[in-house]
mmCIF file of C-alpha atoms in Angstrom:
data_model
loop_
_atom_site.group_PDB
_atom_site.id
_atom_site.type_symbol
_atom_site.label_atom_id
_atom_site.label_comp_id
_atom_site.label_asym_id
_atom_site.label_seq_id
_atom_site.Cartn_x
_atom_site.Cartn_y
_atom_site.Cartn_z
ATOM 1 C CA UNK B 15 -19.586 -1.030 -2.229
ATOM 2 C CA UNK B 16 -17.552 1.752 -1.108
ATOM 3 C CA UNK B 17 -13.923 -0.057 -0.801
ATOM 4 C CA UNK B 18 -10.365 0.991 0.582
ATOM 5 C CA UNK B 19 -6.742 0.418 0.266
ATOM 6 C CA UNK B 20 -4.475 0.524 1.793
ATOM 7 C CA UNK B 21 -0.721 0.431 0.503
ATOM 8 C CA UNK B 22 1.509 2.136 -1.809
ATOM 9 C CA UNK B 23 3.856 1.977 -5.259
ATOM 10 C CA UNK B 24 2.896 -0.875 -7.274
ATOM 11 C CA UNK B 25 1.702 -3.521 -4.813
ATOM 12 C CA UNK B 26 -1.718 -0.401 -3.831
ATOM 13 C CA UNK B 27 -2.154 0.579 -8.432
ATOM 14 C CA UNK B 28 -2.518 -4.039 -8.214
ATOM 15 C CA UNK B 29 -5.358 -3.577 -6.086
ATOM 16 C CA UNK B 30 -6.551 -0.138 -7.579
ATOM 17 C CA UNK B 31 -6.355 -1.743 -11.444
ATOM 18 C CA UNK B 32 -8.647 -4.388 -9.773
ATOM 19 C CA UNK B 33 -11.488 -3.470 -7.905
ATOM 20 C CA UNK B 34 -11.837 -0.539 -10.915
ATOM 21 C CA UNK B 35 -13.427 -3.900 -12.278
ATOM 22 C CA UNK B 36 -15.205 -3.914 -9.532
ATOM 23 C CA UNK B 37 -16.769 -0.521 -8.465
ATOM 24 C CA UNK B 38 -15.948 3.137 -9.316
ATOM 25 C CA UNK B 39 -16.243 3.623 -5.713
ATOM 26 C CA UNK B 40 -12.463 2.712 -4.745
ATOM 27 C CA UNK B 41 -11.136 4.802 -2.090
ATOM 28 C CA UNK B 42 -6.473 5.150 -1.896
ATOM 29 C CA UNK B 43 -5.110 5.892 1.536
ATOM 30 C CA UNK B 44 -1.404 5.785 0.382
ATOM 31 C CA UNK B 45 2.380 6.018 2.851
ATOM 32 C CA UNK B 46 3.681 9.198 2.606
ATOM 33 C CA UNK B 47 7.402 7.883 3.973
ATOM 34 C CA UNK B 48 9.661 7.602 0.561
ATOM 35 C CA UNK B 49 12.074 9.452 0.803
ATOM 36 C CA UNK B 50 14.027 7.309 -2.584
ATOM 37 C CA UNK B 51 14.079 8.783 -6.680
ATOM 38 C CA UNK B 52 12.392 12.258 -7.468
ATOM 39 C CA UNK B 53 9.605 11.889 -4.245
ATOM 40 C CA UNK B 54 12.546 11.932 -2.184
ATOM 41 C CA UNK B 55 14.354 15.041 -4.058
ATOM 42 C CA UNK B 56 10.562 16.769 -3.630
ATOM 43 C CA UNK B 57 9.762 15.699 0.045
ATOM 44 C CA UNK B 58 13.854 17.393 1.107
ATOM 45 C CA UNK B 59 13.952 20.223 -1.673
ATOM 46 C CA UNK B 60 10.220 21.800 -0.204
ATOM 47 C CA UNK B 61 9.075 19.986 2.956
ATOM 48 C CA UNK B 62 5.993 18.144 0.888
ATOM 49 C CA UNK B 63 4.508 14.988 1.188
ATOM 50 C CA UNK B 64 6.431 12.699 -1.348
ATOM 51 C CA UNK B 65 4.150 12.496 -4.486
ATOM 52 C CA UNK B 66 5.137 10.217 -6.302
ATOM 53 C CA UNK B 67 2.717 6.770 -4.579
ATOM 54 C CA UNK B 68 0.187 10.022 -4.925
ATOM 55 C CA UNK B 69 0.577 9.477 -8.526
ATOM 56 C CA UNK B 70 0.816 6.299 -9.090
ATOM 57 C CA UNK B 71 -2.624 5.573 -6.992
ATOM 58 C CA UNK B 72 -4.216 8.851 -8.999
ATOM 59 C CA UNK B 73 -2.545 6.628 -12.307
ATOM 60 C CA UNK B 74 -4.689 3.048 -11.229
ATOM 61 C CA UNK B 75 -8.076 5.171 -10.652
ATOM 62 C CA UNK B 76 -7.463 6.866 -13.782
ATOM 63 C CA UNK B 77 -7.089 3.552 -16.550
ATOM 64 C CA UNK B 78 -4.105 5.494 -18.070
ATOM 65 C CA UNK B 79 -3.134 0.909 -18.903
ATOM 66 C CA UNK B 80 -6.485 0.818 -20.466
ATOM 67 C CA UNK B 81 -5.867 4.198 -23.158
ATOM 68 C CA UNK B 82 -6.937 6.784 -21.029
ATOM 69 C CA UNK B 83 -6.620 9.392 -21.455
ATOM 70 C CA UNK B 84 -4.237 12.360 -22.413
ATOM 71 C CA UNK B 85 -3.834 13.972 -19.200
ATOM 72 C CA UNK B 86 -3.510 10.136 -17.158
ATOM 73 C CA UNK B 87 -0.783 9.427 -20.141
ATOM 74 C CA UNK B 88 0.468 13.436 -20.116
ATOM 75 C CA UNK B 89 1.078 12.226 -15.373
ATOM 76 C CA UNK B 90 3.158 9.483 -15.711
ATOM 77 C CA UNK B 91 5.407 10.350 -18.615
ATOM 78 C CA UNK B 92 9.243 10.660 -16.543
ATOM 79 C CA UNK B 93 11.807 13.626 -18.224
ATOM 80 C CA UNK B 94 14.964 11.924 -19.133
ATOM 81 C CA UNK B 95 17.949 14.314 -20.002
ATOM 82 C CA UNK B 96 20.977 14.531 -16.854
ATOM 83 C CA UNK B 97 19.290 18.175 -16.239
ATOM 84 C CA UNK B 98 17.580 19.330 -13.135
ATOM 85 C CA UNK B 99 14.326 17.583 -14.032
ATOM 86 C CA UNK B 100 16.000 14.581 -15.090
ATOM 87 C CA UNK B 101 13.881 11.076 -13.353
ATOM 88 C CA UNK B 102 10.935 13.148 -12.593
ATOM 89 C CA UNK B 103 8.109 12.858 -13.709
ATOM 90 C CA UNK B 104 4.953 15.358 -14.696
ATOM 91 C CA UNK B 105 2.267 14.325 -12.221
ATOM 92 C CA UNK B 106 5.258 14.429 -9.135
ATOM 93 C CA UNK B 107 6.026 17.749 -10.365
ATOM 94 C CA UNK B 108 2.200 19.204 -10.917
ATOM 95 C CA UNK B 109 1.182 17.307 -7.016
ATOM 96 C CA UNK B 110 4.149 19.055 -6.338
ATOM 97 C CA UNK B 111 2.828 22.286 -7.187
ATOM 98 C CA UNK B 112 -1.053 21.748 -5.969
ATOM 99 C CA UNK B 113 0.322 21.155 -2.897
ATOM 100 C CA UNK B 114 2.043 24.255 -2.025
ATOM 101 C CA UNK B 115 -0.703 26.326 -3.701
ATOM 102 C CA UNK B 116 -3.875 25.495 -2.156
ATOM 103 C CA UNK B 117 -1.378 24.620 1.198
ATOM 104 C CA UNK B 118 -4.016 21.759 1.563
ATOM 105 C CA UNK B 119 -2.394 18.734 0.599
ATOM 106 C CA UNK B 120 -6.133 16.856 0.335
ATOM 107 C CA UNK B 121 -7.370 19.726 -1.470
ATOM 108 C CA UNK B 122 -4.359 18.874 -4.112
ATOM 109 C CA UNK B 123 -5.199 15.630 -4.723
ATOM 110 C CA UNK B 124 -8.666 15.859 -5.405
ATOM 111 C CA UNK B 125 -7.832 17.888 -8.241
ATOM 112 C CA UNK B 126 -6.173 15.756 -9.407
ATOM 113 C CA UNK B 127 -8.498 13.945 -9.435
ATOM 114 C CA UNK B 128 -10.946 16.218 -10.730
ATOM 115 C CA UNK B 129 -7.630 16.632 -14.132
ATOM 116 C CA UNK B 130 -8.006 13.083 -14.434
ATOM 117 C CA UNK B 131 -11.200 12.726 -13.857
ATOM 118 C CA UNK B 132 -11.371 9.842 -12.356
ATOM 119 C CA UNK B 133 -14.360 9.033 -9.806
ATOM 120 C CA UNK B 134 -12.301 7.377 -6.651
ATOM 121 C CA UNK B 135 -10.007 9.412 -4.679
ATOM 122 C CA UNK B 136 -6.806 8.839 -3.625
ATOM 123 C CA UNK B 137 -5.300 10.053 -0.046
ATOM 124 C CA UNK B 138 -2.982 10.165 2.032
ATOM 125 C CA UNK B 139 -2.224 8.578 5.341
ATOM 126 C CA UNK B 140 -0.750 11.367 6.804
ATOM 127 C CA UNK B 141 -0.534 15.513 5.810
ATOM 128 C CA UNK B 142 2.529 15.527 6.550
ATOM 129 C CA UNK B 143 5.988 13.122 5.466
ATOM 130 C CA UNK B 144 6.554 10.832 7.864
ATOM 131 C CA UNK B 145 10.308 8.784 8.529
ATOM 132 C CA UNK B 146 10.472 5.197 9.072
ATOM 133 C CA UNK B 147 12.709 3.038 11.310
ATOM 134 C CA UNK B 148 13.871 -0.467 11.005
ATOM 135 C CA UNK B 149 15.083 -3.020 13.879
ATOM 136 C CA UNK B 150 17.673 -5.206 11.696
ATOM 137 C CA UNK B 151 19.207 -8.566 12.014
ATOM 138 C CA UNK B 152 22.768 -10.273 10.476
ATOM 139 C CA UNK B 153 24.546 -6.506 9.800
ATOM 140 C CA UNK B 154 26.915 -6.382 12.691
ATOM 141 C CA UNK B 155 29.404 -10.035 13.010
ATOM 142 C CA UNK B 156 27.740 -10.530 17.434
ATOM 143 C CA UNK B 157 24.576 -10.556 16.031
ATOM 144 C CA UNK B 158 23.081 -7.365 17.695
ATOM 145 C CA UNK B 159 20.264 -5.607 15.639
ATOM 146 C CA UNK B 160 20.666 -2.599 14.362
ATOM 147 C CA UNK B 161 18.727 0.885 13.896
ATOM 148 C CA UNK B 162 18.374 1.651 10.195
ATOM 149 C CA UNK B 163 15.922 5.070 9.034
ATOM 150 C CA UNK B 164 14.464 5.618 5.809
ATOM 151 C CA UNK B 165 11.809 4.158 3.470
ATOM 152 C CA UNK B 166 14.669 3.229 0.477
ATOM 153 C CA UNK B 167 17.075 2.373 3.569
ATOM 154 C CA UNK B 168 14.783 0.010 5.143
ATOM 155 C CA UNK B 169 13.310 -1.308 1.591
ATOM 156 C CA UNK B 170 17.169 -2.820 0.683
ATOM 157 C CA UNK B 171 18.586 -3.047 3.983
ATOM 158 C CA UNK B 172 21.238 -6.665 3.201
ATOM 159 C CA UNK B 173 20.009 -7.586 6.751
ATOM 160 C CA UNK B 174 16.439 -8.906 8.103
ATOM 161 C CA UNK B 175 14.017 -6.553 8.991
ATOM 162 C CA UNK B 176 11.770 -7.505 12.422
ATOM 163 C CA UNK B 177 10.643 -4.172 12.891
ATOM 164 C CA UNK B 178 9.845 -1.390 11.834
ATOM 165 C CA UNK B 179 8.081 2.194 13.728
ATOM 166 C CA UNK B 180 7.432 5.379 12.407
ATOM 167 C CA UNK B 181 7.062 8.750 13.165
ATOM 168 C CA UNK B 182 6.671 12.253 12.257
ATOM 169 C CA UNK B 183 10.004 13.850 9.975
ATOM 170 C CA UNK B 184 12.943 15.547 12.384
ATOM 171 C CA UNK B 185 10.795 14.405 15.413
ATOM 172 C CA UNK B 186 12.048 11.107 16.529
ATOM 173 C CA UNK B 187 9.523 9.729 18.896
ATOM 174 C CA UNK B 188 6.636 11.857 18.173
ATOM 175 C CA UNK B 189 3.147 9.590 17.257
ATOM 176 C CA UNK B 190 2.154 9.968 13.019
ATOM 177 C CA UNK B 191 -1.326 12.234 12.839
ATOM 178 C CA UNK B 192 -4.002 10.177 10.592
ATOM 179 C CA UNK B 193 -5.310 12.257 7.696
ATOM 180 C CA UNK B 194 -8.706 12.191 8.567
ATOM 181 C CA UNK B 195 -10.633 12.040 5.908
ATOM 182 C CA UNK B 196 -8.402 8.119 5.304
ATOM 183 C CA UNK B 197 -9.963 8.187 8.828
ATOM 184 C CA UNK B 198 -13.871 8.597 7.929
ATOM 185 C CA UNK B 199 -13.021 6.386 4.766
ATOM 186 C CA UNK B 200 -11.528 3.294 6.520
ATOM 187 C CA UNK B 201 -14.630 4.433 9.150
ATOM 188 C CA UNK B 202 -17.844 4.642 6.474
ATOM 189 C CA UNK B 203 -16.302 1.207 3.848
ATOM 190 C CA UNK B 204 -17.694 -2.252 3.188
ATOM 191 C CA UNK B 205 -14.688 -3.796 2.209
ATOM 192 C CA UNK B 206 -10.788 -2.191 3.999
ATOM 193 C CA UNK B 207 -7.851 -4.083 1.484
ATOM 194 C CA UNK B 208 -4.296 -4.508 2.642
ATOM 195 C CA UNK B 209 -2.114 -5.051 0.688
ATOM 196 C CA UNK B 210 0.277 -6.402 -1.587
ATOM 197 C CA UNK B 211 3.054 -4.116 -2.115
ATOM 198 C CA UNK B 212 6.604 -3.641 0.153
ATOM 199 C CA UNK B 213 5.212 -5.306 3.425
ATOM 200 C CA UNK B 214 7.458 -3.245 6.490
ATOM 201 C CA UNK B 215 7.647 -0.211 3.863
ATOM 202 C CA UNK B 216 4.011 -0.297 2.307
ATOM 203 C CA UNK B 217 1.706 -2.038 3.702
ATOM 204 C CA UNK B 218 2.291 -2.215 7.816
ATOM 205 C CA UNK B 219 3.019 1.236 8.163
ATOM 206 C CA UNK B 220 -0.689 2.166 7.909
ATOM 207 C CA UNK B 221 -0.863 -0.037 10.663
ATOM 208 C CA UNK B 222 1.268 2.218 12.855
ATOM 209 C CA UNK B 223 -0.478 5.987 12.684
ATOM 210 C CA UNK B 224 -2.621 5.842 16.609
ATOM 211 C CA UNK B 225 -5.687 6.520 14.413
ATOM 212 C CA UNK B 226 -6.188 5.107 11.179
ATOM 213 C CA UNK B 227 -4.838 1.889 13.568
ATOM 214 C CA UNK B 228 -7.822 2.175 15.440
ATOM 215 C CA UNK B 229 -10.024 2.580 12.116
ATOM 216 C CA UNK B 230 -9.461 -0.236 11.150
ATOM 217 C CA UNK B 231 -9.757 -2.094 13.943
ATOM 218 C CA UNK B 232 -13.010 -0.828 14.889
ATOM 219 C CA UNK B 233 -14.318 -0.405 10.842
ATOM 220 C CA UNK B 234 -17.359 -2.529 10.384
ATOM 221 C CA UNK B 235 -15.878 -3.064 7.010
ATOM 222 C CA UNK B 236 -15.350 -6.327 6.117
ATOM 223 C CA UNK B 237 -11.000 -6.320 5.773
ATOM 224 C CA UNK B 238 -8.913 -8.380 3.230
ATOM 225 C CA UNK B 239 -5.901 -9.155 3.474
ATOM 226 C CA UNK B 240 -4.007 -9.347 0.315
ATOM 227 C CA UNK B 241 -0.204 -11.645 0.103
ATOM 228 C CA UNK B 242 3.232 -10.848 -2.584
ATOM 229 C CA UNK B 243 3.202 -12.831 -4.802
ATOM 230 C CA UNK B 244 6.880 -14.044 -3.926
ATOM 231 C CA UNK B 245 9.143 -12.462 -0.815
ATOM 232 C CA UNK B 246 11.259 -9.170 -1.803
ATOM 233 C CA UNK B 247 15.114 -8.834 -1.013
ATOM 234 C CA UNK B 248 16.048 -7.507 2.011
ATOM 235 C CA UNK B 249 12.179 -6.702 3.288
ATOM 236 C CA UNK B 250 11.232 -10.291 3.689
ATOM 237 C CA UNK B 251 13.456 -12.551 2.697
ATOM 238 C CA UNK B 252 13.134 -16.250 3.461
ATOM 239 C CA UNK B 253 8.691 -14.996 4.300
ATOM 240 C CA UNK B 254 6.439 -17.991 4.058
ATOM 241 C CA UNK B 255 3.111 -16.796 3.439
ATOM 242 C CA UNK B 256 2.141 -17.035 6.071
ATOM 243 C CA UNK B 257 5.126 -15.667 7.762
ATOM 244 C CA UNK B 258 3.845 -12.299 6.990
ATOM 245 C CA UNK B 259 0.675 -12.506 8.112
ATOM 246 C CA UNK B 260 2.721 -13.125 11.872
ATOM 247 C CA UNK B 261 4.723 -10.420 11.885
ATOM 248 C CA UNK B 262 1.434 -8.041 10.545
ATOM 249 C CA UNK B 263 -0.083 -8.982 13.556
ATOM 250 C CA UNK B 264 2.954 -8.802 15.609
ATOM 251 C CA UNK B 265 2.642 -4.919 14.743
ATOM 252 C CA UNK B 266 -1.372 -4.320 15.049
ATOM 253 C CA UNK B 267 -2.474 -7.544 18.137
ATOM 254 C CA UNK B 268 -6.297 -6.442 17.513
ATOM 255 C CA UNK B 269 -6.171 -6.127 13.977
ATOM 256 C CA UNK B 270 -9.064 -8.799 13.007
ATOM 257 C CA UNK B 271 -9.524 -9.507 9.068
ATOM 258 C CA UNK B 272 -11.698 -11.504 7.619
ATOM 259 C CA UNK B 273 -10.208 -12.776 4.395
ATOM 260 C CA UNK B 274 -6.787 -13.910 2.749
ATOM 261 C CA UNK B 275 -5.942 -13.588 -0.780
ATOM 262 C CA UNK B 276 -2.982 -15.715 -1.544
ATOM 263 C CA UNK B 277 -2.182 -16.861 -5.756
ATOM 264 C CA UNK B 278 -2.019 -20.758 -5.400
ATOM 265 C CA UNK B 279 1.583 -21.464 -7.252
ATOM 266 C CA UNK B 280 3.404 -19.318 -4.626
ATOM 267 C CA UNK B 281 2.126 -21.563 -1.446
ATOM 268 C CA UNK B 282 3.789 -24.455 -0.674
ATOM 269 C CA UNK B 283 1.702 -25.376 2.139
ATOM 270 C CA UNK B 284 -1.441 -24.256 1.773
ATOM 271 C CA UNK B 285 -2.448 -25.915 4.838
ATOM 272 C CA UNK B 286 -0.148 -23.869 7.039
ATOM 273 C CA UNK B 287 -1.723 -21.264 5.997
ATOM 274 C CA UNK B 288 -4.961 -21.576 6.396
ATOM 275 C CA UNK B 289 -4.332 -21.448 9.931
ATOM 276 C CA UNK B 290 -2.158 -18.362 9.932
ATOM 277 C CA UNK B 291 -5.163 -16.958 8.754
ATOM 278 C CA UNK B 292 -7.979 -18.311 10.972
ATOM 279 C CA UNK B 293 -5.637 -17.443 14.105
ATOM 280 C CA UNK B 294 -6.618 -13.656 12.561
ATOM 281 C CA UNK B 295 -10.270 -13.834 12.037
ATOM 282 C CA UNK B 296 -9.933 -15.100 8.001
ATOM 283 C CA UNK B 297 -10.240 -18.345 6.024
ATOM 284 C CA UNK B 298 -8.130 -18.563 3.180
ATOM 285 C CA UNK B 299 -8.788 -17.847 -0.297
ATOM 286 C CA UNK B 300 -6.516 -19.415 -2.826
ATOM 287 C CA UNK B 301 -6.660 -18.852 -6.972
ATOM 288 C CA UNK B 302 -4.238 -18.943 -10.019
ATOM 289 C CA UNK B 303 -4.667 -14.421 -9.509
ATOM 290 C CA UNK B 304 -0.497 -14.123 -11.042
ATOM 291 C CA UNK B 305 -0.453 -12.328 -14.380
ATOM 292 C CA UNK B 306 1.101 -15.215 -16.404
ATOM 293 C CA UNK B 307 4.696 -13.975 -17.987
ATOM 294 C CA UNK B 308 5.450 -11.573 -15.841
ATOM 295 C CA UNK B 309 7.558 -11.769 -12.538
ATOM 296 C CA UNK B 310 6.206 -10.946 -8.934
ATOM 297 C CA UNK B 311 3.341 -8.955 -10.699
ATOM 298 C CA UNK B 312 -0.297 -9.389 -10.104
ATOM 299 C CA UNK B 313 -3.002 -10.006 -13.259
ATOM 300 C CA UNK B 314 -5.631 -7.797 -12.331
ATOM 301 C CA UNK B 315 -9.075 -9.791 -14.051
ATOM 302 C CA UNK B 316 -7.780 -12.463 -11.910
ATOM 303 C CA UNK B 317 -7.386 -11.276 -8.527
ATOM 304 C CA UNK B 318 -10.917 -9.230 -9.225
ATOM 305 C CA UNK B 319 -12.607 -12.244 -9.731
ATOM 306 C CA UNK B 320 -10.558 -13.456 -6.622
ATOM 307 C CA UNK B 321 -11.961 -10.521 -4.945
ATOM 308 C CA UNK B 322 -15.231 -10.899 -5.907
ATOM 309 C CA UNK B 323 -15.293 -14.421 -4.659
ATOM 310 C CA UNK B 324 -14.176 -14.123 -1.406
ATOM 311 C CA UNK B 325 -16.202 -10.711 -0.758
ATOM 312 C CA UNK B 326 -18.819 -13.745 -1.732
ATOM 313 C CA UNK B 327 -19.856 -11.284 -5.463
ATOM 314 C CA UNK B 328 -19.267 -14.121 -7.392
ATOM 315 C CA UNK B 329 -18.580 -17.698 -8.266
ATOM 316 C CA UNK B 330 -15.830 -18.207 -9.302
ATOM 317 C CA UNK B 331 -13.020 -20.289 -10.938
ATOM 318 C CA UNK B 332 -11.938 -23.355 -8.566
ATOM 319 C CA UNK B 333 -9.409 -25.014 -10.588
ATOM 320 C CA UNK B 334 -7.192 -27.848 -8.554
ATOM 321 C CA UNK B 335 -9.318 -26.585 -5.384
#
């Protein structure tokens, strides 16, 4: 089964970790708009793709959390101290070096995959860094909408994000250009996943890259949306599970999905979610997929089981349904 997962950060890591339990043919298509932390520093200083989310995807596919290779462990090592390397990870620096030496982020990521012994593939959604702009309400006393720029600013705003736009760095109003390999991966996939993750800064940006959006609409792959376990302050504060789907439709009205996966305990009104999923052409699948005792994290085994059920690969536990 050829699986493609789109997203970024911890949400994409959760999907990839679950998919590793189902198939070895996994491709991650990763957002490239991060402007904070180590990634933001390398992006500003070197003009390269922010490597952090790409590194996280490589780590998820390397099975580092299952006692993988020494390289997989070193790749995730973050420097401490108080010098110039403070906060940087080895993987971020290695990817930056590969991008500069090879002059091609896709070739650099493929080389990193070989180093880590990964059977899948990690691709950027665009070969150039992108900027996110958000339309936010609740920041002005008169209630007018404000525009804020940058992934960190959008993700941490005390206001309510309404919409986002995406453009190439330094070229406001420009159309972002998709990575051709990412477009081809979506078109040739058997199943494509969106979410979980920061909805406005990790999930929705893929729908705002025109070629990638068109590929998601045209692909014959089964399309699955995995919802977050809880709303995120700033980005989706106060959102119901079905509101996440409404926002998805608002940014990509032509997109249709086949399945929506959600944690049973995170859905106050299952009937509302089922209606929202049906409006997008899909069916809601509710199961216990949260990691016990770990707030806001999916359990990879449980999520893999629910994915199998949603795809009709096996019989899933149906307690409480």
